[in-house]
Amino acid sequence: MSFQAKLTLNCFSINLHSLLIKLCHTSNAKQLTLKIKKNMATFLSFSLLCFFFFIFFLSLCSFNGGTGGSDIINETCRKSAKSDPNINYNFCVSSLQTGHKSHNPTNLKQLGITAVKLTKSNASHTKSFIKNLLKNKKLDPFVKLALQDCMEVYSDAVDLLKEAIKDVKEKRYSEANIKLSSAMDSSSSCEEGFNEKKGKDSPLTKENKDVFQLAAISLSIINMFGGNGYY
Ligand SMILES: *[C@@H]1O[C@H](CO)[C@@H](O)[C@H](O)[C@H]1NC(C)=O
Ligand SMILES: *[C@@H]1O[C@H](CO)[C@@H](O)[C@H](O)[C@H]1NC(C)=O
């Protein structure tokens, strides 16, 4: 805004200045009216030009300002995906936009809190999902054991993620960092539990990947404003 105002002001002052100089150098009256007329025309066309410039910059400004919260989400996800191969840009944008509606982030820290909350609720849903799978009485003993391990690691992860939300709010970024990393470990160790026996596919591959990636996104965002030189 101040740039535009300055620009317009400068346009007018340059014009007035040159007009005055030209007028002062004119002695006779007839010549003076002629000069005024001629200079008026230049003055008007120059002002018109300035006016268009002003409108042009104004429209640029409102275009950038009008996109609201999706700007910060896109920009942050672009950076996260670039610095961490585990993070998929589209997954990041769609997850944070879902969270954005309910938590409304307007700055990086709020966005970080949103990301940790999403990770926590995702882990918590996964925990309930595992609990339901365990209700099946006809489970293969190996699968049952692996699911029980998953249940255990996810219970811990949910508790840690609850704490991590508080940690971020209260600026204990390195604590949050440790707890989020631990949640990533939980999801991968749950997945690995099924890989120990050939022919047994994990029923939790998508869930584990989602939690892993959401925690990675949270870590990436926290490191952007926590500034511990992780990146
Ligand atoms: C942000 O990304 C989404 C999805 O990729 C896209 O639809 C939207 O237009 C983008 N917004 C901005 C401001 O770049
Ligand atoms: C976890 O988050 C992902 C991405 O936002 C979403 O697609 C998925 O449905 C969530 N899963 C659960 C169990 O909440």
PDB file of C-alpha atoms and ligand atoms in Angstrom:
ATOM      1  CA  MET A   1       0.000   0.000   0.000  1.00  0.00           C
ATOM      2  CA  SER A   2       2.647   2.518   0.941  1.00  0.00           C
ATOM      3  CA  PHE A   3       4.539   1.711  -2.229  1.00  0.00           C
ATOM      4  CA  GLN A   4       1.517   2.534  -4.382  1.00  0.00           C
ATOM      5  CA  ALA A   5       0.802   5.713  -2.492  1.00  0.00           C
ATOM      6  CA  LYS A   6       4.405   6.835  -2.876  1.00  0.00           C
ATOM      7  CA  LEU A   7       4.367   6.033  -6.569  1.00  0.00           C
ATOM      8  CA  THR A   8       1.260   8.103  -7.212  1.00  0.00           C
ATOM      9  CA  LEU A   9       2.532  10.932  -5.065  1.00  0.00           C
ATOM     10  CA  ASN A  10       5.809  10.973  -6.952  1.00  0.00           C
ATOM     11  CA  CYS A  11       4.042  11.003 -10.293  1.00  0.00           C
ATOM     12  CA  PHE A  12       2.093  14.096  -9.291  1.00  0.00           C
ATOM     13  CA  SER A  13       4.955  15.938  -7.700  1.00  0.00           C
ATOM     14  CA  ILE A  14       7.255  15.385 -10.686  1.00  0.00           C
ATOM     15  CA  ASN A  15       4.511  16.737 -12.915  1.00  0.00           C
ATOM     16  CA  LEU A  16       3.783  19.803 -10.838  1.00  0.00           C
ATOM     17  CA  HIS A  17       7.457  20.498 -10.520  1.00  0.00           C
ATOM     18  CA  SER A  18       8.162  20.422 -14.273  1.00  0.00           C
ATOM     19  CA  LEU A  19       5.008  22.448 -14.932  1.00  0.00           C
ATOM     20  CA  LEU A  20       6.123  25.197 -12.560  1.00  0.00           C
ATOM     21  CA  ILE A  21       9.631  25.320 -14.027  1.00  0.00           C
ATOM     22  CA  LYS A  22       8.244  25.651 -17.525  1.00  0.00           C
ATOM     23  CA  LEU A  23       5.824  28.386 -16.480  1.00  0.00           C
ATOM     24  CA  CYS A  24       8.504  30.387 -14.715  1.00  0.00           C
ATOM     25  CA  HIS A  25      10.640  30.490 -17.836  1.00  0.00           C
ATOM     26  CA  THR A  26       7.836  32.026 -19.854  1.00  0.00           C
ATOM     27  CA  SER A  27       7.652  35.844 -20.048  1.00  0.00           C
ATOM     28  CA  ASN A  28       4.898  36.964 -22.349  1.00  0.00           C
ATOM     29  CA  ALA A  29       1.203  36.427 -21.545  1.00  0.00           C
ATOM     30  CA  LYS A  30       0.123  34.843 -24.809  1.00  0.00           C
ATOM     31  CA  GLN A  31       2.977  32.396 -24.678  1.00  0.00           C
ATOM     32  CA  LEU A  32       2.072  31.658 -21.070  1.00  0.00           C
ATOM     33  CA  THR A  33      -1.537  30.574 -21.826  1.00  0.00           C
ATOM     34  CA  LEU A  34      -0.248  28.461 -24.696  1.00  0.00           C
ATOM     35  CA  LYS A  35       2.309  26.828 -22.462  1.00  0.00           C
ATOM     36  CA  ILE A  36      -0.289  26.197 -19.761  1.00  0.00           C
ATOM     37  CA  LYS A  37      -2.595  24.534 -22.261  1.00  0.00           C
ATOM     38  CA  LYS A  38       0.187  22.402 -23.652  1.00  0.00           C
ATOM     39  CA  ASN A  39       1.449  21.452 -20.224  1.00  0.00           C
ATOM     40  CA  MET A  40      -2.061  20.764 -18.971  1.00  0.00           C
ATOM     41  CA  ALA A  41      -2.419  18.107 -21.662  1.00  0.00           C
ATOM     42  CA  THR A  42       0.833  16.401 -20.669  1.00  0.00           C
ATOM     43  CA  PHE A  43      -0.071  16.746 -17.018  1.00  0.00           C
ATOM     44  CA  LEU A  44      -3.473  15.098 -17.565  1.00  0.00           C
ATOM     45  CA  SER A  45      -2.157  12.223 -19.640  1.00  0.00           C
ATOM     46  CA  PHE A  46       0.616  11.610 -17.140  1.00  0.00           C
ATOM     47  CA  SER A  47      -1.881  11.590 -14.262  1.00  0.00           C
ATOM     48  CA  LEU A  48      -4.027   9.145 -16.179  1.00  0.00           C
ATOM     49  CA  LEU A  49      -1.017   6.875 -16.572  1.00  0.00           C
ATOM     50  CA  CYS A  50      -0.306   7.129 -12.850  1.00  0.00           C
ATOM     51  CA  PHE A  51      -3.916   6.336 -12.113  1.00  0.00           C
ATOM     52  CA  PHE A  52      -3.778   3.171 -14.190  1.00  0.00           C
ATOM     53  CA  PHE A  53      -0.588   2.132 -12.453  1.00  0.00           C
ATOM     54  CA  PHE A  54      -2.307   2.670  -9.131  1.00  0.00           C
ATOM     55  CA  ILE A  55      -5.273   0.491 -10.156  1.00  0.00           C
ATOM     56  CA  PHE A  56      -2.899  -2.138 -11.507  1.00  0.00           C
ATOM     57  CA  PHE A  57      -1.001  -2.438  -8.212  1.00  0.00           C
ATOM     58  CA  LEU A  58      -4.226  -2.351  -6.230  1.00  0.00           C
ATOM     59  CA  SER A  59      -5.624  -5.314  -8.177  1.00  0.00           C
ATOM     60  CA  LEU A  60      -2.354  -7.230  -7.694  1.00  0.00           C
ATOM     61  CA  CYS A  61      -2.618  -6.634  -3.960  1.00  0.00           C
ATOM     62  CA  SER A  62      -6.224  -7.746  -3.573  1.00  0.00           C
ATOM     63  CA  PHE A  63      -5.530 -10.824  -5.725  1.00  0.00           C
ATOM     64  CA  ASN A  64      -2.805 -11.978  -3.335  1.00  0.00           C
ATOM     65  CA  GLY A  65      -4.761 -11.126  -0.212  1.00  0.00           C
ATOM     66  CA  GLY A  66      -7.959 -12.816  -1.309  1.00  0.00           C
ATOM     67  CA  THR A  67      -6.731 -16.413  -1.240  1.00  0.00           C
ATOM     68  CA  GLY A  68      -6.808 -16.608   2.564  1.00  0.00           C
ATOM     69  CA  GLY A  69      -5.637 -19.710   4.435  1.00  0.00           C
ATOM     70  CA  SER A  70      -4.875 -21.973   1.490  1.00  0.00           C
ATOM     71  CA  ASP A  71      -1.814 -19.869   0.673  1.00  0.00           C
ATOM     72  CA  ILE A  72      -0.001 -20.773   3.895  1.00  0.00           C
ATOM     73  CA  ILE A  73      -1.052 -24.426   3.567  1.00  0.00           C
ATOM     74  CA  ASN A  74       0.181 -24.745  -0.009  1.00  0.00           C
ATOM     75  CA  GLU A  75       3.407 -22.915   0.675  1.00  0.00           C
ATOM     76  CA  THR A  76       4.142 -24.945   3.822  1.00  0.00           C
ATOM     77  CA  CYS A  77       3.360 -28.265   2.143  1.00  0.00           C
ATOM     78  CA  ARG A  78       5.537 -27.336  -0.820  1.00  0.00           C
ATOM     79  CA  LYS A  79       8.468 -26.748   1.551  1.00  0.00           C
ATOM     80  CA  SER A  80       7.750 -29.906   3.582  1.00  0.00           C
ATOM     81  CA  ALA A  81       7.474 -32.147   0.529  1.00  0.00           C
ATOM     82  CA  LYS A  82      10.680 -30.683  -0.853  1.00  0.00           C
ATOM     83  CA  SER A  83      12.714 -31.314   2.295  1.00  0.00           C
ATOM     84  CA  ASP A  84      11.239 -34.685   3.297  1.00  0.00           C
ATOM     85  CA  PRO A  85      10.778 -37.529   0.753  1.00  0.00           C
ATOM     86  CA  ASN A  86       8.221 -39.163   3.113  1.00  0.00           C
ATOM     87  CA  ILE A  87       5.828 -36.263   2.573  1.00  0.00           C
ATOM     88  CA  ASN A  88       3.503 -36.197  -0.402  1.00  0.00           C
ATOM     89  CA  TYR A  89       2.409 -32.682  -1.384  1.00  0.00           C
ATOM     90  CA  ASN A  90      -1.194 -33.598  -2.239  1.00  0.00           C
ATOM     91  CA  PHE A  91      -1.663 -35.642   0.933  1.00  0.00           C
ATOM     92  CA  CYS A  92      -0.283 -32.724   2.947  1.00  0.00           C
ATOM     93  CA  VAL A  93      -2.540 -30.109   1.339  1.00  0.00           C
ATOM     94  CA  SER A  94      -5.711 -32.183   1.570  1.00  0.00           C
ATOM     95  CA  SER A  95      -5.044 -33.203   5.201  1.00  0.00           C
ATOM     96  CA  LEU A  96      -4.261 -29.686   6.373  1.00  0.00           C
ATOM     97  CA  GLN A  97      -7.223 -28.247   4.483  1.00  0.00           C
ATOM     98  CA  THR A  98      -9.485 -30.721   6.304  1.00  0.00           C
ATOM     99  CA  GLY A  99      -7.934 -29.635   9.593  1.00  0.00           C
ATOM    100  CA  HIS A 100      -8.020 -25.996   8.547  1.00  0.00           C
ATOM    101  CA  LYS A 101     -11.820 -25.878   8.472  1.00  0.00           C
ATOM    102  CA  SER A 102     -12.065 -26.906  12.099  1.00  0.00           C
ATOM    103  CA  HIS A 103      -8.926 -25.316  13.544  1.00  0.00           C
ATOM    104  CA  ASN A 104      -8.474 -22.266  11.256  1.00  0.00           C
ATOM    105  CA  PRO A 105      -4.706 -21.682  11.150  1.00  0.00           C
ATOM    106  CA  THR A 106      -3.519 -18.212  10.206  1.00  0.00           C
ATOM    107  CA  ASN A 107       0.158 -18.675  10.944  1.00  0.00           C
ATOM    108  CA  LEU A 108       2.799 -21.379  10.902  1.00  0.00           C
ATOM    109  CA  LYS A 109       2.508 -22.212  14.594  1.00  0.00           C
ATOM    110  CA  GLN A 110      -1.256 -22.666  14.383  1.00  0.00           C
ATOM    111  CA  LEU A 111      -0.736 -24.823  11.336  1.00  0.00           C
ATOM    112  CA  GLY A 112       1.774 -26.919  13.298  1.00  0.00           C
ATOM    113  CA  ILE A 113      -0.729 -27.412  16.131  1.00  0.00           C
ATOM    114  CA  THR A 114      -3.375 -28.385  13.570  1.00  0.00           C
ATOM    115  CA  ALA A 115      -0.994 -30.957  12.097  1.00  0.00           C
ATOM    116  CA  VAL A 116      -0.240 -32.545  15.497  1.00  0.00           C
ATOM    117  CA  LYS A 117      -3.974 -32.624  16.317  1.00  0.00           C
ATOM    118  CA  LEU A 118      -4.650 -34.366  13.012  1.00  0.00           C
ATOM    119  CA  THR A 119      -1.904 -36.886  13.773  1.00  0.00           C
ATOM    120  CA  LYS A 120      -3.372 -37.535  17.213  1.00  0.00           C
ATOM    121  CA  SER A 121      -6.930 -38.039  15.964  1.00  0.00           C
ATOM    122  CA  ASN A 122      -5.665 -40.233  13.127  1.00  0.00           C
ATOM    123  CA  ALA A 123      -3.692 -42.414  15.564  1.00  0.00           C
ATOM    124  CA  SER A 124      -6.682 -42.528  17.877  1.00  0.00           C
ATOM    125  CA  HIS A 125      -8.991 -43.678  15.044  1.00  0.00           C
ATOM    126  CA  THR A 126      -6.425 -46.290  14.081  1.00  0.00           C
ATOM    127  CA  LYS A 127      -6.386 -47.534  17.670  1.00  0.00           C
ATOM    128  CA  SER A 128     -10.183 -48.008  17.616  1.00  0.00           C
ATOM    129  CA  PHE A 129      -9.904 -49.714  14.251  1.00  0.00           C
ATOM    130  CA  ILE A 130      -7.381 -52.201  15.698  1.00  0.00           C
ATOM    131  CA  LYS A 131      -9.635 -52.778  18.700  1.00  0.00           C
ATOM    132  CA  ASN A 132     -12.455 -53.716  16.325  1.00  0.00           C
ATOM    133  CA  LEU A 133     -10.231 -56.072  14.339  1.00  0.00           C
ATOM    134  CA  LEU A 134      -9.262 -57.809  17.573  1.00  0.00           C
ATOM    135  CA  LYS A 135     -12.936 -58.606  18.284  1.00  0.00           C
ATOM    136  CA  ASN A 136     -12.822 -61.185  15.532  1.00  0.00           C
ATOM    137  CA  LYS A 137     -12.731 -64.619  17.242  1.00  0.00           C
ATOM    138  CA  LYS A 138     -11.361 -66.425  14.180  1.00  0.00           C
ATOM    139  CA  LEU A 139      -8.113 -64.462  13.902  1.00  0.00           C
ATOM    140  CA  ASP A 140      -4.957 -66.225  12.846  1.00  0.00           C
ATOM    141  CA  PRO A 141      -2.765 -66.486  15.971  1.00  0.00           C
ATOM    142  CA  PHE A 142       0.127 -64.700  14.263  1.00  0.00           C
ATOM    143  CA  VAL A 143      -2.111 -61.854  13.074  1.00  0.00           C
ATOM    144  CA  LYS A 144      -3.719 -61.631  16.514  1.00  0.00           C
ATOM    145  CA  LEU A 145      -0.341 -61.260  18.169  1.00  0.00           C
ATOM    146  CA  ALA A 146       0.745 -58.594  15.677  1.00  0.00           C
ATOM    147  CA  LEU A 147      -2.510 -56.689  16.190  1.00  0.00           C
ATOM    148  CA  GLN A 148      -2.036 -56.817  19.957  1.00  0.00           C
ATOM    149  CA  ASP A 149       1.435 -55.323  19.523  1.00  0.00           C
ATOM    150  CA  CYS A 150      -0.046 -52.598  17.311  1.00  0.00           C
ATOM    151  CA  MET A 151      -2.723 -51.900  19.913  1.00  0.00           C
ATOM    152  CA  GLU A 152      -0.017 -51.407  22.508  1.00  0.00           C
ATOM    153  CA  VAL A 153       2.219 -49.114  20.448  1.00  0.00           C
ATOM    154  CA  TYR A 154      -0.732 -47.049  19.275  1.00  0.00           C
ATOM    155  CA  SER A 155      -2.023 -46.602  22.828  1.00  0.00           C
ATOM    156  CA  ASP A 156       1.363 -45.145  23.765  1.00  0.00           C
ATOM    157  CA  ALA A 157       1.452 -43.049  20.609  1.00  0.00           C
ATOM    158  CA  VAL A 158      -1.956 -41.488  21.301  1.00  0.00           C
ATOM    159  CA  ASP A 159      -0.878 -40.526  24.837  1.00  0.00           C
ATOM    160  CA  LEU A 160       2.380 -39.027  23.558  1.00  0.00           C
ATOM    161  CA  LEU A 161       0.630 -37.121  20.782  1.00  0.00           C
ATOM    162  CA  LYS A 162      -1.788 -35.599  23.301  1.00  0.00           C
ATOM    163  CA  GLU A 163       1.242 -34.316  25.195  1.00  0.00           C
ATOM    164  CA  ALA A 164       2.879 -33.145  21.973  1.00  0.00           C
ATOM    165  CA  ILE A 165      -0.065 -30.807  21.254  1.00  0.00           C
ATOM    166  CA  LYS A 166       0.520 -29.169  24.646  1.00  0.00           C
ATOM    167  CA  ASP A 167       4.284 -29.094  24.076  1.00  0.00           C
ATOM    168  CA  VAL A 168       3.904 -27.169  20.835  1.00  0.00           C
ATOM    169  CA  LYS A 169       1.436 -24.728  22.393  1.00  0.00           C
ATOM    170  CA  GLU A 170       3.882 -24.124  25.236  1.00  0.00           C
ATOM    171  CA  LYS A 171       6.938 -23.904  22.980  1.00  0.00           C
ATOM    172  CA  ARG A 172       8.648 -27.114  24.135  1.00  0.00           C
ATOM    173  CA  TYR A 173       9.556 -27.913  20.575  1.00  0.00           C
ATOM    174  CA  SER A 174      12.280 -30.472  21.199  1.00  0.00           C
ATOM    175  CA  GLU A 175       9.934 -32.437  23.475  1.00  0.00           C
ATOM    176  CA  ALA A 176       7.259 -32.378  20.778  1.00  0.00           C
ATOM    177  CA  ASN A 177       9.896 -33.458  18.301  1.00  0.00           C
ATOM    178  CA  ILE A 178      10.790 -36.569  20.333  1.00  0.00           C
ATOM    179  CA  LYS A 179       7.133 -37.555  20.806  1.00  0.00           C
ATOM    180  CA  LEU A 180       6.287 -37.134  17.137  1.00  0.00           C
ATOM    181  CA  SER A 181       9.320 -39.175  16.120  1.00  0.00           C
ATOM    182  CA  SER A 182       8.186 -41.851  18.536  1.00  0.00           C
ATOM    183  CA  ALA A 183       4.717 -41.876  16.909  1.00  0.00           C
ATOM    184  CA  MET A 184       6.406 -42.405  13.540  1.00  0.00           C
ATOM    185  CA  ASP A 185       8.306 -45.358  15.031  1.00  0.00           C
ATOM    186  CA  SER A 186       5.046 -46.789  16.415  1.00  0.00           C
ATOM    187  CA  SER A 187       3.414 -46.819  13.000  1.00  0.00           C
ATOM    188  CA  SER A 188       6.389 -48.413  11.287  1.00  0.00           C
ATOM    189  CA  SER A 189       6.920 -51.017  14.027  1.00  0.00           C
ATOM    190  CA  CYS A 190       3.221 -51.944  13.809  1.00  0.00           C
ATOM    191  CA  GLU A 191       3.584 -52.432  10.068  1.00  0.00           C
ATOM    192  CA  GLU A 192       6.806 -54.427  10.416  1.00  0.00           C
ATOM    193  CA  GLY A 193       5.102 -56.806  12.851  1.00  0.00           C
ATOM    194  CA  PHE A 194       3.078 -58.233   9.967  1.00  0.00           C
ATOM    195  CA  ASN A 195       6.076 -58.544   7.691  1.00  0.00           C
ATOM    196  CA  GLU A 196       7.835 -60.984   9.992  1.00  0.00           C
ATOM    197  CA  LYS A 197       5.935 -63.902   8.509  1.00  0.00           C
ATOM    198  CA  LYS A 198       5.690 -64.460   4.768  1.00  0.00           C
ATOM    199  CA  GLY A 199       2.224 -64.527   3.263  1.00  0.00           C
ATOM    200  CA  LYS A 200       0.672 -62.394   6.002  1.00  0.00           C
ATOM    201  CA  ASP A 201      -0.446 -59.029   4.659  1.00  0.00           C
ATOM    202  CA  SER A 202      -0.845 -56.166   7.078  1.00  0.00           C
ATOM    203  CA  PRO A 203      -4.478 -55.098   7.466  1.00  0.00           C
ATOM    204  CA  LEU A 204      -3.176 -51.696   8.624  1.00  0.00           C
ATOM    205  CA  THR A 205      -0.900 -50.591   5.792  1.00  0.00           C
ATOM    206  CA  LYS A 206      -2.920 -47.489   4.867  1.00  0.00           C
ATOM    207  CA  GLU A 207      -3.522 -46.514   8.515  1.00  0.00           C
ATOM    208  CA  ASN A 208       0.177 -46.872   9.363  1.00  0.00           C
ATOM    209  CA  LYS A 209       1.231 -44.860   6.335  1.00  0.00           C
ATOM    210  CA  ASP A 210      -1.256 -42.085   7.148  1.00  0.00           C
ATOM    211  CA  VAL A 211      -0.095 -41.738  10.757  1.00  0.00           C
ATOM    212  CA  PHE A 212       3.549 -41.891   9.696  1.00  0.00           C
ATOM    213  CA  GLN A 213       3.098 -39.166   7.127  1.00  0.00           C
ATOM    214  CA  LEU A 214       0.970 -36.912   9.328  1.00  0.00           C
ATOM    215  CA  ALA A 215       3.629 -37.099  12.055  1.00  0.00           C
ATOM    216  CA  ALA A 216       6.323 -36.314   9.458  1.00  0.00           C
ATOM    217  CA  ILE A 217       4.336 -33.266   8.298  1.00  0.00           C
ATOM    218  CA  SER A 218       3.928 -32.100  11.910  1.00  0.00           C
ATOM    219  CA  LEU A 219       7.663 -32.482  12.531  1.00  0.00           C
ATOM    220  CA  SER A 220       8.518 -30.616   9.379  1.00  0.00           C
ATOM    221  CA  ILE A 221       6.240 -27.675  10.255  1.00  0.00           C
ATOM    222  CA  ILE A 222       7.470 -27.507  13.865  1.00  0.00           C
ATOM    223  CA  ASN A 223      11.040 -27.437  12.642  1.00  0.00           C
ATOM    224  CA  MET A 224      10.171 -24.521  10.361  1.00  0.00           C
ATOM    225  CA  PHE A 225       9.233 -22.263  13.260  1.00  0.00           C
ATOM    226  CA  GLY A 226      10.996 -24.099  16.118  1.00  0.00           C
ATOM    227  CA  GLY A 227      14.256 -23.376  14.308  1.00  0.00           C
ATOM    228  CA  ASN A 228      16.410 -26.199  15.697  1.00  0.00           C
ATOM    229  CA  GLY A 229      18.344 -26.517  12.457  1.00  0.00           C
ATOM    230  CA  TYR A 230      16.806 -29.879  11.580  1.00  0.00           C
ATOM    231  CA  TYR A 231      16.562 -28.723   7.947  1.00  0.00           C
TER     232      TYR A 231
HETATM  233  C1  LIG B   1      -3.485 -24.691  -3.189  1.00  0.00           C
HETATM  234  O1  LIG B   1      -3.481 -26.030  -3.611  1.00  0.00           O
HETATM  235  C2  LIG B   1      -4.763 -26.537  -3.980  1.00  0.00           C
HETATM  236  C3  LIG B   1      -4.605 -28.017  -4.261  1.00  0.00           C
HETATM  237  O2  LIG B   1      -3.398 -28.314  -4.896  1.00  0.00           O
HETATM  238  C4  LIG B   1      -5.281 -25.755  -5.173  1.00  0.00           C
HETATM  239  O3  LIG B   1      -6.566 -26.216  -5.533  1.00  0.00           O
HETATM  240  C5  LIG B   1      -5.339 -24.278  -4.802  1.00  0.00           C
HETATM  241  O4  LIG B   1      -5.722 -23.521  -5.927  1.00  0.00           O
HETATM  242  C6  LIG B   1      -3.996 -23.801  -4.307  1.00  0.00           C
HETATM  243  N1  LIG B   1      -4.119 -22.432  -3.801  1.00  0.00           N
HETATM  244  C7  LIG B   1      -3.171 -21.513  -3.980  1.00  0.00           C
HETATM  245  C8  LIG B   1      -3.458 -20.199  -3.383  1.00  0.00           C
HETATM  246  O5  LIG B   1      -2.142 -21.745  -4.598  1.00  0.00           O
HETATM  247  C1  LIG B   2      -6.038 -40.242   8.560  1.00  0.00           C
HETATM  248  O1  LIG B   2      -5.723 -39.095   7.783  1.00  0.00           O
HETATM  249  C2  LIG B   2      -5.840 -39.304   6.389  1.00  0.00           C
HETATM  250  C3  LIG B   2      -5.355 -38.063   5.704  1.00  0.00           C
HETATM  251  O2  LIG B   2      -5.951 -36.898   6.203  1.00  0.00           O
HETATM  252  C4  LIG B   2      -7.272 -39.651   6.040  1.00  0.00           C
HETATM  253  O3  LIG B   2      -7.383 -39.883   4.656  1.00  0.00           O
HETATM  254  C5  LIG B   2      -7.687 -40.886   6.810  1.00  0.00           C
HETATM  255  O4  LIG B   2      -9.049 -41.158   6.574  1.00  0.00           O
HETATM  256  C6  LIG B   2      -7.451 -40.717   8.292  1.00  0.00           C
HETATM  257  N1  LIG B   2      -7.663 -41.987   8.925  1.00  0.00           N
HETATM  258  C7  LIG B   2      -8.318 -42.114  10.053  1.00  0.00           C
HETATM  259  C8  LIG B   2      -8.432 -43.515  10.553  1.00  0.00           C
HETATM  260  O5  LIG B   2      -8.794 -41.166  10.660  1.00  0.00           O
END
